[in-house]
PDB file of C-alpha atoms in Angstrom:
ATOM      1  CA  UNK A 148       0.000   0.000   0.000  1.00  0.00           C
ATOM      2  CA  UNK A 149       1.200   3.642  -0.356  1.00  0.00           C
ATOM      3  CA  UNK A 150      -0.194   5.658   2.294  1.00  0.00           C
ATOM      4  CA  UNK A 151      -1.722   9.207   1.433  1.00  0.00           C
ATOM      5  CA  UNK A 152       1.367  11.429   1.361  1.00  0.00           C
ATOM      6  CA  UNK A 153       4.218   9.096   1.421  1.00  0.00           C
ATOM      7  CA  UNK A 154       7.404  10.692  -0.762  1.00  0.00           C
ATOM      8  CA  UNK A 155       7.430  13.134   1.397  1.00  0.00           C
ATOM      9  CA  UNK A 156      10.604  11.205   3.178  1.00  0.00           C
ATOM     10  CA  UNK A 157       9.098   9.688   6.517  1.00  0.00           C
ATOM     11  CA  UNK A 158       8.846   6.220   6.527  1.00  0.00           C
ATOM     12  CA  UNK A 159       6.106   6.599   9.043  1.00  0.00           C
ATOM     13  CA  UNK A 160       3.648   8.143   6.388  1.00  0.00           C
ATOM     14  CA  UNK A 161       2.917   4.096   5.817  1.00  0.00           C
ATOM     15  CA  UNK A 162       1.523   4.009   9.854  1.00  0.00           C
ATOM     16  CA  UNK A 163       0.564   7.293  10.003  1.00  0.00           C
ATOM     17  CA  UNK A 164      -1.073   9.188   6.866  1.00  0.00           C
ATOM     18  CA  UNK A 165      -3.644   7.541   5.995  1.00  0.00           C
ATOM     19  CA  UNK A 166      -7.461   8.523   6.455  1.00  0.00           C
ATOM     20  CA  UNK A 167      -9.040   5.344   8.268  1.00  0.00           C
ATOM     21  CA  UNK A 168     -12.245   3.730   7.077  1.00  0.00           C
ATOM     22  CA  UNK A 169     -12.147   0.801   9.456  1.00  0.00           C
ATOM     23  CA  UNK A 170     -14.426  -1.874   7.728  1.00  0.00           C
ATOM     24  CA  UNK A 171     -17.877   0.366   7.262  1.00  0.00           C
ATOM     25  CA  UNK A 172     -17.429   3.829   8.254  1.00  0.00           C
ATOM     26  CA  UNK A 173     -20.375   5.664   8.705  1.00  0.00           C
ATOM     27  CA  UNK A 174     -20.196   9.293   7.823  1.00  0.00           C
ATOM     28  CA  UNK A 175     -22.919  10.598  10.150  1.00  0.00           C
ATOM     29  CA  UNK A 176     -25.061  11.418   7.366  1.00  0.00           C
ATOM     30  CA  UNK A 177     -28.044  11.101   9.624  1.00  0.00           C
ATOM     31  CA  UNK A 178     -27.319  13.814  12.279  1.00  0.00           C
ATOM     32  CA  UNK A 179     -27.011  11.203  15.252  1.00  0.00           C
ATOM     33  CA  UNK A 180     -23.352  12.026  15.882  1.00  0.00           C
ATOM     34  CA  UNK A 181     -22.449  14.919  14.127  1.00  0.00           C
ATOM     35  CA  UNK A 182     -23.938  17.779  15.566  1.00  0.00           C
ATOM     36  CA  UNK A 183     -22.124  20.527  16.664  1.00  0.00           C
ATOM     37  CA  UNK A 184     -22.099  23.438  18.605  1.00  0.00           C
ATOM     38  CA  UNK A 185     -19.476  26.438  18.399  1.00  0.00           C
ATOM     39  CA  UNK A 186     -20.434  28.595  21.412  1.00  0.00           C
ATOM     40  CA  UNK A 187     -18.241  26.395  24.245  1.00  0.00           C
ATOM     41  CA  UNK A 188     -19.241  24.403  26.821  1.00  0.00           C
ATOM     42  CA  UNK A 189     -22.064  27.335  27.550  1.00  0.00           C
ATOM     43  CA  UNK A 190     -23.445  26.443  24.307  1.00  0.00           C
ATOM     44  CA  UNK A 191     -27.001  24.098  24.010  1.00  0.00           C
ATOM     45  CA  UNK A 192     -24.951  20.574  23.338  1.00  0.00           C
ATOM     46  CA  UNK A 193     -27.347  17.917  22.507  1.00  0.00           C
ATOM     47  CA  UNK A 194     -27.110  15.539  25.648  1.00  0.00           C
ATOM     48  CA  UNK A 195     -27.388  11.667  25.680  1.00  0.00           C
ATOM     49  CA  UNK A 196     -29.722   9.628  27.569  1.00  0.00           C
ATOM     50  CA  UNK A 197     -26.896   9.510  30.446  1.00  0.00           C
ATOM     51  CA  UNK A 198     -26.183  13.556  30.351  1.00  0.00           C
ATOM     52  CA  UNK A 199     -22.675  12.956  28.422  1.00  0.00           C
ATOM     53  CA  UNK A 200     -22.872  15.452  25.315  1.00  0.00           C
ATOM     54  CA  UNK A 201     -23.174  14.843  22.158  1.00  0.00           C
ATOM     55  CA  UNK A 202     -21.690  16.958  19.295  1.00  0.00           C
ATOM     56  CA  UNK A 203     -20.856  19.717  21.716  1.00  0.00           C
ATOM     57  CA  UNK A 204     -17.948  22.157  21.320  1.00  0.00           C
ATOM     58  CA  UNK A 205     -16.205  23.025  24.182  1.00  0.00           C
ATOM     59  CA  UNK A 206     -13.351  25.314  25.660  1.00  0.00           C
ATOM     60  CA  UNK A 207     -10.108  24.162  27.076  1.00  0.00           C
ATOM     61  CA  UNK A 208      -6.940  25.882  27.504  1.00  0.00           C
ATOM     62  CA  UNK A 209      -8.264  28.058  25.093  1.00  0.00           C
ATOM     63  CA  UNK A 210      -8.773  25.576  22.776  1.00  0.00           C
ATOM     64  CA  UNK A 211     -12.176  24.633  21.206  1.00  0.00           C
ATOM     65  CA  UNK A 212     -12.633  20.951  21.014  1.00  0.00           C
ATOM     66  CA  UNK A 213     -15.561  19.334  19.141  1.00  0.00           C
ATOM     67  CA  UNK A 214     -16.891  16.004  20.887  1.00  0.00           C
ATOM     68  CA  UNK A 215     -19.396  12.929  19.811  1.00  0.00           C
ATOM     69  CA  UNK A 216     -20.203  10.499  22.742  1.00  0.00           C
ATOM     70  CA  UNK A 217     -23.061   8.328  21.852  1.00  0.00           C
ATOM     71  CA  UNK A 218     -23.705   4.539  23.695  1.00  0.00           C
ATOM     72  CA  UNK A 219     -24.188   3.328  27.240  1.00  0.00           C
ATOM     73  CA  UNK A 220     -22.561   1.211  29.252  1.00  0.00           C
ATOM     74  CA  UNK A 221     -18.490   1.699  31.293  1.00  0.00           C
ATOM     75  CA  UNK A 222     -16.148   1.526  30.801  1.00  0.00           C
ATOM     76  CA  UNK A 223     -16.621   4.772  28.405  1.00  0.00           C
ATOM     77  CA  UNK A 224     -14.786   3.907  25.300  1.00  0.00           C
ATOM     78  CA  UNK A 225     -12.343   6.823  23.670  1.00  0.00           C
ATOM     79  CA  UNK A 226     -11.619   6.789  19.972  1.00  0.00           C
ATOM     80  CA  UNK A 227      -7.883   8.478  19.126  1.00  0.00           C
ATOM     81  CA  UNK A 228      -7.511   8.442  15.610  1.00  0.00           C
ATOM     82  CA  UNK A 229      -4.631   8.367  13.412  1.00  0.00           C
ATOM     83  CA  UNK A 230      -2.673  11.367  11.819  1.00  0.00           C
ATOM     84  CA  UNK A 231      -5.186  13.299  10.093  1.00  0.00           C
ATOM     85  CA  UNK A 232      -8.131  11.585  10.119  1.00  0.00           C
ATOM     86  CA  UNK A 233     -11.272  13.097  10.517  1.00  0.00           C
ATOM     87  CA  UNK A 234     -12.805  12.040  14.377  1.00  0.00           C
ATOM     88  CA  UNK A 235     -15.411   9.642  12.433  1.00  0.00           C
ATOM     89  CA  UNK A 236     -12.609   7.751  10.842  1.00  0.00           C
ATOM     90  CA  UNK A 237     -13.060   4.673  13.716  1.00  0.00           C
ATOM     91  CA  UNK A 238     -17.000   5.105  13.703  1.00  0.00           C
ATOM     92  CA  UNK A 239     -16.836   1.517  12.544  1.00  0.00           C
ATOM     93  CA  UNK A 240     -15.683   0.923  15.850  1.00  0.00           C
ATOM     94  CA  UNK A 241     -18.270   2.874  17.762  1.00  0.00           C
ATOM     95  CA  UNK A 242     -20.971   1.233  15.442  1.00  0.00           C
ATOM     96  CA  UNK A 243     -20.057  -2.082  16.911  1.00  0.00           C
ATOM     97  CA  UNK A 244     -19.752  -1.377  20.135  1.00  0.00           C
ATOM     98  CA  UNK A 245     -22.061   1.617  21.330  1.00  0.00           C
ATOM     99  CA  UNK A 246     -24.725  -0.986  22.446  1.00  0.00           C
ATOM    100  CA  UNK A 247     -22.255  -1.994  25.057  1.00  0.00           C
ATOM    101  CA  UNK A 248     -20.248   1.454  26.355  1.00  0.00           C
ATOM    102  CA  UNK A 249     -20.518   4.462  26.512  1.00  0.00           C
ATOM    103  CA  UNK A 250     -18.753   5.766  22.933  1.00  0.00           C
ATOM    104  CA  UNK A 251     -16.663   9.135  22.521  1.00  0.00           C
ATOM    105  CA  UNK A 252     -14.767  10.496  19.663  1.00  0.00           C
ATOM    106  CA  UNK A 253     -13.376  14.024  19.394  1.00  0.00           C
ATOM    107  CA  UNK A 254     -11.366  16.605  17.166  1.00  0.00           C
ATOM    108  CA  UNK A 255      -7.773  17.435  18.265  1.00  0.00           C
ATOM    109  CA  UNK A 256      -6.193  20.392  18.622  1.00  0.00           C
ATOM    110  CA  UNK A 257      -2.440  20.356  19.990  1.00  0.00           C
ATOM    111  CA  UNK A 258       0.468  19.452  18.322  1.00  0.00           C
ATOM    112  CA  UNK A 259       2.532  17.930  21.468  1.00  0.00           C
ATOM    113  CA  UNK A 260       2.102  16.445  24.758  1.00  0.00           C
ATOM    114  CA  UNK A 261      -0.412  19.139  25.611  1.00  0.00           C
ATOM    115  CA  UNK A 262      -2.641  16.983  23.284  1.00  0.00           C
ATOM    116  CA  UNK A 263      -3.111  14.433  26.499  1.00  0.00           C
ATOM    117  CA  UNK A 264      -4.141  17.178  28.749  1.00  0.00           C
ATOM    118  CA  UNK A 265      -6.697  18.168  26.209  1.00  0.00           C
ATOM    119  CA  UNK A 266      -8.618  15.541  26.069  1.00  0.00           C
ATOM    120  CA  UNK A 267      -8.390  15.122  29.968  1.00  0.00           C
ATOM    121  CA  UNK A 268      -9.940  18.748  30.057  1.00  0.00           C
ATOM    122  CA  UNK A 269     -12.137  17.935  27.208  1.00  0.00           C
ATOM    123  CA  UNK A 270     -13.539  14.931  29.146  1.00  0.00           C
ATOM    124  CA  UNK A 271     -13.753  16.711  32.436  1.00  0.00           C
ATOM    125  CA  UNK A 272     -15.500  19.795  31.046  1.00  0.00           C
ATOM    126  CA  UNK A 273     -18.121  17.458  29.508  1.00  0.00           C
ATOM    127  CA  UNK A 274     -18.655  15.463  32.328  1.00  0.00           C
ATOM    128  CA  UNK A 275     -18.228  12.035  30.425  1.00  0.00           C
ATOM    129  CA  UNK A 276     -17.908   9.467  33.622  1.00  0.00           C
ATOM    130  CA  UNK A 277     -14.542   7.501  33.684  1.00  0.00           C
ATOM    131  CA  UNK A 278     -12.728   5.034  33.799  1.00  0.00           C
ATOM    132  CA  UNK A 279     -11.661   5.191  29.847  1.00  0.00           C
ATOM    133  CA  UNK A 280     -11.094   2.376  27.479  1.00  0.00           C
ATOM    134  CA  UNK A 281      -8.659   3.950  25.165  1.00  0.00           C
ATOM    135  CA  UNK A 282      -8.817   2.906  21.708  1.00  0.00           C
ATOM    136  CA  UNK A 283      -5.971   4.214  19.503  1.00  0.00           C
ATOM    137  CA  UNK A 284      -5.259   4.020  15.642  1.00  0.00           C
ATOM    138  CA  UNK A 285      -1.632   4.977  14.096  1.00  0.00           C
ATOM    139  CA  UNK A 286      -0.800   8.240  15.515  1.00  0.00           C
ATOM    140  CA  UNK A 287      -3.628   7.585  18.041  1.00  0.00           C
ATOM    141  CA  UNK A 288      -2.060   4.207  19.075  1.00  0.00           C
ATOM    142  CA  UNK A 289       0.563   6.322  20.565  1.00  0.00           C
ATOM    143  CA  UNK A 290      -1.436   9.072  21.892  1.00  0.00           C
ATOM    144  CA  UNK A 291      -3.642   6.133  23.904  1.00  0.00           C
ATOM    145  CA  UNK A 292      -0.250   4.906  25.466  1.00  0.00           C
ATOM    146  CA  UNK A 293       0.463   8.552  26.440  1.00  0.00           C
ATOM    147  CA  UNK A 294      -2.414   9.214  28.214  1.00  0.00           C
ATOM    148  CA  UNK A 295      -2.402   6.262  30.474  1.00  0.00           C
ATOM    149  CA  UNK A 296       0.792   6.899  31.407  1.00  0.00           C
ATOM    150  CA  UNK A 297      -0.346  10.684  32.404  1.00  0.00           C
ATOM    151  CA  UNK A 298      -3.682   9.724  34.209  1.00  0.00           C
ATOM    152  CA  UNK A 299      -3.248   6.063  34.991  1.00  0.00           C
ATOM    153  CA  UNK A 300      -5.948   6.162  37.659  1.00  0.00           C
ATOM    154  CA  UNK A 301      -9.085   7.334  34.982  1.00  0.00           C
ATOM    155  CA  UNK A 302      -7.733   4.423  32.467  1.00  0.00           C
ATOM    156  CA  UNK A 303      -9.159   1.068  32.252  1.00  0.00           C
ATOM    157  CA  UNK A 304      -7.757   0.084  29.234  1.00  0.00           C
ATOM    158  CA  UNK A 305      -5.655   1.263  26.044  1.00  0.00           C
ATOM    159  CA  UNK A 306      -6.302  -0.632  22.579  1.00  0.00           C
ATOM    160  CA  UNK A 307      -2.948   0.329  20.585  1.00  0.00           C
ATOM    161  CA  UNK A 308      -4.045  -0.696  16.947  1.00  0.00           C
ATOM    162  CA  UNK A 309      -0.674  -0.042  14.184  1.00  0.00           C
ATOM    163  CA  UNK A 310       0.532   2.486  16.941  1.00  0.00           C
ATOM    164  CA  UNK A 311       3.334   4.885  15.519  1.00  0.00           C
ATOM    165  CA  UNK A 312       6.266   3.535  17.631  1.00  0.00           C
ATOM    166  CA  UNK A 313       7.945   5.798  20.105  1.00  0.00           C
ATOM    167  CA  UNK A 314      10.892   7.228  19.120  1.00  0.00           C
ATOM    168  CA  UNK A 315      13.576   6.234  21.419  1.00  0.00           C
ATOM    169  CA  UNK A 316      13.467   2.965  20.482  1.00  0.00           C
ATOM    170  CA  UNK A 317      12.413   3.294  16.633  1.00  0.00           C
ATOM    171  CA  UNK A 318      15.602   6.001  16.435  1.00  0.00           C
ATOM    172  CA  UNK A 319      17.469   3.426  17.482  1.00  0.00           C
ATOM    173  CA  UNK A 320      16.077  -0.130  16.399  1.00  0.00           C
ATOM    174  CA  UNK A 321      14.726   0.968  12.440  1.00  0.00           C
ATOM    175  CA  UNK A 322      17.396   3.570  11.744  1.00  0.00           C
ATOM    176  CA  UNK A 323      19.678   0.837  11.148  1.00  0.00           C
ATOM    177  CA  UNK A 324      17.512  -0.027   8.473  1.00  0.00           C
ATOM    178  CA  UNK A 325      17.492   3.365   6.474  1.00  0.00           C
ATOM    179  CA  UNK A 326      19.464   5.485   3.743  1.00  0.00           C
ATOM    180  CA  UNK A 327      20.912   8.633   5.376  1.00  0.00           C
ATOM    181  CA  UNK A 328      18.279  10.874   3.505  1.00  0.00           C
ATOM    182  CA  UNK A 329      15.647   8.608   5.050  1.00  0.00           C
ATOM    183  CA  UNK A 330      16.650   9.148   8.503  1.00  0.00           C
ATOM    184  CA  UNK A 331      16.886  12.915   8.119  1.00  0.00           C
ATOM    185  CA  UNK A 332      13.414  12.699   6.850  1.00  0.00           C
ATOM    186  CA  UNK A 333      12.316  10.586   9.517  1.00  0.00           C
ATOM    187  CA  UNK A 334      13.768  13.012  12.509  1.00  0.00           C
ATOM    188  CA  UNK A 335      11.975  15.854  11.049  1.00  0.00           C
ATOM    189  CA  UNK A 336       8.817  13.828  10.577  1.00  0.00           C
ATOM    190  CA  UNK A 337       8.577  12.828  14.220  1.00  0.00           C
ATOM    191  CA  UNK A 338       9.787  16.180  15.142  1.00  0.00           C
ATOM    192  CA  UNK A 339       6.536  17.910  13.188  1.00  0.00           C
ATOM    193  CA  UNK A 340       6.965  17.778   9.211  1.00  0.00           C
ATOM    194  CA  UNK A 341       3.586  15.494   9.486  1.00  0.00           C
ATOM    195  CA  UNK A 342       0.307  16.029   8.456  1.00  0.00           C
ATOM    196  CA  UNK A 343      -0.661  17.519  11.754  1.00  0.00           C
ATOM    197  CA  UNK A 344       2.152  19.002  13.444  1.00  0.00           C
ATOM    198  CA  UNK A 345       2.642  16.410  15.349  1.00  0.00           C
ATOM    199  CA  UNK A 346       5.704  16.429  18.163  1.00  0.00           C
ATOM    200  CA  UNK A 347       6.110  12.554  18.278  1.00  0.00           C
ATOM    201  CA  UNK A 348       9.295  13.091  20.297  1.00  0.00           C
ATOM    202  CA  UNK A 349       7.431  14.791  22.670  1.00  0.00           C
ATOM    203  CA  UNK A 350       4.632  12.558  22.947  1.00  0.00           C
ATOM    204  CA  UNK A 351       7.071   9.850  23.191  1.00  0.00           C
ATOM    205  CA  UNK A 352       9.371  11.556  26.172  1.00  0.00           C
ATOM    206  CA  UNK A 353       5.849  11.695  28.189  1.00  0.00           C
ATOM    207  CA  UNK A 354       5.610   8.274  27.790  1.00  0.00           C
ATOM    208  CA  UNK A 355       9.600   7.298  28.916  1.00  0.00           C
ATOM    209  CA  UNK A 356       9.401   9.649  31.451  1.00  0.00           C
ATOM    210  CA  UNK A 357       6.572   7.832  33.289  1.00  0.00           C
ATOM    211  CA  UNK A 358       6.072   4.543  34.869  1.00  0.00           C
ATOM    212  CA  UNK A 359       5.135   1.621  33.226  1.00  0.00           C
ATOM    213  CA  UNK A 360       1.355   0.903  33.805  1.00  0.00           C
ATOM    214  CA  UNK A 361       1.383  -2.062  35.873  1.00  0.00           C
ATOM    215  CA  UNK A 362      -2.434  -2.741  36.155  1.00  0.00           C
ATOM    216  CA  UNK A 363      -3.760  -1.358  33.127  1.00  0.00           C
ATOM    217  CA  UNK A 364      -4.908  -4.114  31.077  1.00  0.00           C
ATOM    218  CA  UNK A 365      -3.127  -3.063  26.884  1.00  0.00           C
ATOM    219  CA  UNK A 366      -3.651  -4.428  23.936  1.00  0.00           C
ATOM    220  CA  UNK A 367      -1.113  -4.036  20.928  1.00  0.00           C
ATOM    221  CA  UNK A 368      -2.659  -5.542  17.939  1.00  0.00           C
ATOM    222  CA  UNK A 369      -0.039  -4.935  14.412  1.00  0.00           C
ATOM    223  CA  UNK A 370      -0.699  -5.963  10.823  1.00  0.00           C
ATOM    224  CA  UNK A 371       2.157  -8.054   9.347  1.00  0.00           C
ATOM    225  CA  UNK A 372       4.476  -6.871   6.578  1.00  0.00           C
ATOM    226  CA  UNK A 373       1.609  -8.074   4.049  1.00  0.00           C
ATOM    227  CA  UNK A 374       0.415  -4.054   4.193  1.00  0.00           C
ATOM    228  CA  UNK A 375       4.077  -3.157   2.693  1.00  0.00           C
ATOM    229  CA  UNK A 376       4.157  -3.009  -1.478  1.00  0.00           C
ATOM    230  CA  UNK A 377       7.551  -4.617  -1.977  1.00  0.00           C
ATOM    231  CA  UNK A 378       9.675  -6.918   0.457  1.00  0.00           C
ATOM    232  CA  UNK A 379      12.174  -4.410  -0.797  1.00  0.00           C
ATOM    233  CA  UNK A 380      10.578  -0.638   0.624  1.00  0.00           C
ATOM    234  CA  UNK A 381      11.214   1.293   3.488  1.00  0.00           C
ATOM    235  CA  UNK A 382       8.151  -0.482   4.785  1.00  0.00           C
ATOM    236  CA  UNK A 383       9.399  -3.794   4.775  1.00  0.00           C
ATOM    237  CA  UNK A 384      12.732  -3.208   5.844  1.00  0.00           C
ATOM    238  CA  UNK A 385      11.975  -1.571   8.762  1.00  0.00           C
ATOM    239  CA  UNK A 386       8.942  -3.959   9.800  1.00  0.00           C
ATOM    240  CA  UNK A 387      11.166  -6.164  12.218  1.00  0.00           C
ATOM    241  CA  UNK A 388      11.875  -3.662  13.706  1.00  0.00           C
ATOM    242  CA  UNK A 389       8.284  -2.157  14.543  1.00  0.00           C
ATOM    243  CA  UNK A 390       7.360  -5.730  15.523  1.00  0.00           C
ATOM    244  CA  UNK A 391      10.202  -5.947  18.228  1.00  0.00           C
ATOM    245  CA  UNK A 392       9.335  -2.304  19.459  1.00  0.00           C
ATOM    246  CA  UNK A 393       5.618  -3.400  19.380  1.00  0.00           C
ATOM    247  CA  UNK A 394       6.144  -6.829  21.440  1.00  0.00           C
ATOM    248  CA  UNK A 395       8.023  -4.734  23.766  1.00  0.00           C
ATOM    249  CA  UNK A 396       5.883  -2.348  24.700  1.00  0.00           C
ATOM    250  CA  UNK A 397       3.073  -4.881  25.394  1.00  0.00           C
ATOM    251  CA  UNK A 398       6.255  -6.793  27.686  1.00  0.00           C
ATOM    252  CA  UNK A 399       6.452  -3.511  29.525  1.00  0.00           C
ATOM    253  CA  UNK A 400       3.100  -2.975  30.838  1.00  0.00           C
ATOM    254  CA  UNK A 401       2.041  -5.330  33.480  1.00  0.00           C
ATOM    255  CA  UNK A 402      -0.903  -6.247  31.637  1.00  0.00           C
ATOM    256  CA  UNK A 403       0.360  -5.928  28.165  1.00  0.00           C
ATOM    257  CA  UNK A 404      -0.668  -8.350  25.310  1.00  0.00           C
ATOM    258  CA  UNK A 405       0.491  -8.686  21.733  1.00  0.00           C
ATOM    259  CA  UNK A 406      -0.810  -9.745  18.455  1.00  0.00           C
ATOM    260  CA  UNK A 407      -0.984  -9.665  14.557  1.00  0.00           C
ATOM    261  CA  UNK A 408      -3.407 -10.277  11.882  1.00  0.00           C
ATOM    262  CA  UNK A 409      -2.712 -10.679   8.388  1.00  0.00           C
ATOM    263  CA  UNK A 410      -3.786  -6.942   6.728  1.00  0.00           C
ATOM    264  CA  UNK A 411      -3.780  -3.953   5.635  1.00  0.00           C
ATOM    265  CA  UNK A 412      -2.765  -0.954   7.931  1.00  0.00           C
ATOM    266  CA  UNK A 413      -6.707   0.042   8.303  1.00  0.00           C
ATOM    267  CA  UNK A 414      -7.085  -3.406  10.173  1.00  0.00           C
ATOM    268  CA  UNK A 415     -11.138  -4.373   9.781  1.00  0.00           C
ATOM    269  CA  UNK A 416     -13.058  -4.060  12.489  1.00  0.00           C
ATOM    270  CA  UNK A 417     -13.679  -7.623  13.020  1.00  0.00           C
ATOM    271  CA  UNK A 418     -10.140  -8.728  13.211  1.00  0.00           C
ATOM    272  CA  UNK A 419     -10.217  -5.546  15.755  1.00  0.00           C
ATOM    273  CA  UNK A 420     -13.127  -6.432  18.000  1.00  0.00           C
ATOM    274  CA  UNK A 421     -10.607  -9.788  19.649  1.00  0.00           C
ATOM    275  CA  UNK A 422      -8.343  -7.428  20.745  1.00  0.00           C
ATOM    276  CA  UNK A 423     -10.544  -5.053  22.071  1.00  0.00           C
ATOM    277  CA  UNK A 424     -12.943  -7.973  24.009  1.00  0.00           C
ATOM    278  CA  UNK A 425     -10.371  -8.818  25.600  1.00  0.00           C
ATOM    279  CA  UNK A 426      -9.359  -5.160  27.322  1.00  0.00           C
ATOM    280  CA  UNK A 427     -12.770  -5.191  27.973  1.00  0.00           C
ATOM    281  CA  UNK A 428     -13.131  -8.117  29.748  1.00  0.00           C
ATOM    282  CA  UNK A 429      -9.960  -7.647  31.935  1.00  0.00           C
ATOM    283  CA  UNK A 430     -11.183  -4.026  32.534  1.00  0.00           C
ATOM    284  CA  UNK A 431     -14.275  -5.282  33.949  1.00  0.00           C
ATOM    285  CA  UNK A 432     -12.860  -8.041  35.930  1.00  0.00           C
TER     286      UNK A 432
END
């Protein structure tokens, strides 16, 4: 596959780039998730059965952030999509599982690790009950990791799907594995020449810099090298390398597990579901 943007030097534009349609993606079309409100959390949200908002704009840090939450049932399950995806690009997610939990995407804002306190504040402002089943995607599966390690106490699970790895050990583990020009590309990639802005190294020094979760039940699920074009690309010969990084981030949590399934990088959502029944289960036990 070639993701949406790739040429532009960063091997990660194969994890990262693309905009997710995990197996049906619904687009909203119908007004049940999509409304939206841009007068802050004074505004006249549309509220859920529960009182969580739905398709509310709200103010933090300055910040407006747009949320969906839609579903009942805990724990309440957070969607973090990848790099530039649109918030409903793992509605094929919430589709399957808002007639369990409690369901919330939302829009980002920040650029670095201020992006974890966001959503904290985004969450608090809105009053959507905790603990949080974090479900990540790419970029997101990184972002998931990062807030559990930040507010360990309001997360009952993380879901790492194709997470972007963290940069101390990709730096030193896949660099091995690229042309000089490639790993100039790739520092300046993770340091913000992404389709967002993104700071991974920052993200990623939030994450070292904390303790490894030791009862937080994790999930990484990874597609194999099938998703890279040639045995020959950037994709491929860095893939051992993101499967060694991936396998040990599940060995550092406590509660870590690790698996793959033979796809693309937008994994479907029913070779998703496993991983994330079983975060759900341990959450709940």
């Amino acid at each position: 596959m070639t993701a949406p943007g790739a040429g532009r030097g960063a091997v990660l534009m194969w994890l990262c780039l693309a905009v997710l349609v995990l197996a049906s993606c619904a687009d909203d079309s119908d007004g049940k998730d999509s409304a939206s409100s841009s007068e802050g959390p004074t505004g006249t949200p549309r509220q859920s059965p529960s009182g969580a908002a739905q398709g509310a704009s709200f103010t933090v840090d300055g910040r407006e952030l747009l949320l969906d939450c839609t579903g009942e049932g805990a724990p309440t399950m957070v969607l973090e999509v990848g790099e530039g995806a649109p918030r409903q690009a793992l509605s094929g997610i919430g589709d399957a599982y808002r007639s369990q939990v409690r369901v919330c995407s939302y829009e980002r804002a920040s650029t670095d690790r201020n992006i974890v306190s966001d959503l904290h504040g985004l969450l608090e402002a809105a009053h959507v009950p905790g603990p949080y089943l974090l479900v990540g995607h790419s970029a997101g599966g990184l972002l998931v990791q990062a807030y559990a390690a930040a507010y360990p106490d309001e997360t009952a699970g993380v879901v790492a799907i194709n997470p972007v790895p963290a940069w101390q050990a990709w730096s030193t583990l896949a660099f091995n594995e690229m042309t000089s020009r490639e790993r100039k590309d790739e520092a300046a990639y993770y340091g913000g020449a992404n389709g967002e802005s993104l700071d991974y190294r920052d993200i990623s020094r939030l994450i070292a810099e904390s303790p490894a979760p030791r009862t937080i039940p994790l999930h990484v699920l990874i597609s194999t090298a099938a998703q890279c074009d040639s045995p020959k690309d950037i994709c491929a010969r860095t893939y051992p390398a993101y499967e060694q990084i991936s396998r040990a981030v599940a060995r550092r949590w406590g509660e870590g597990r690790f698996s793959e399934v033979e796809a693309p990088h937008e994994i479907p959502v029913a070779d998703v579901q496993p991983a994330i029944d079983d975060v759900i289960s341990r959450a709940r036990q």
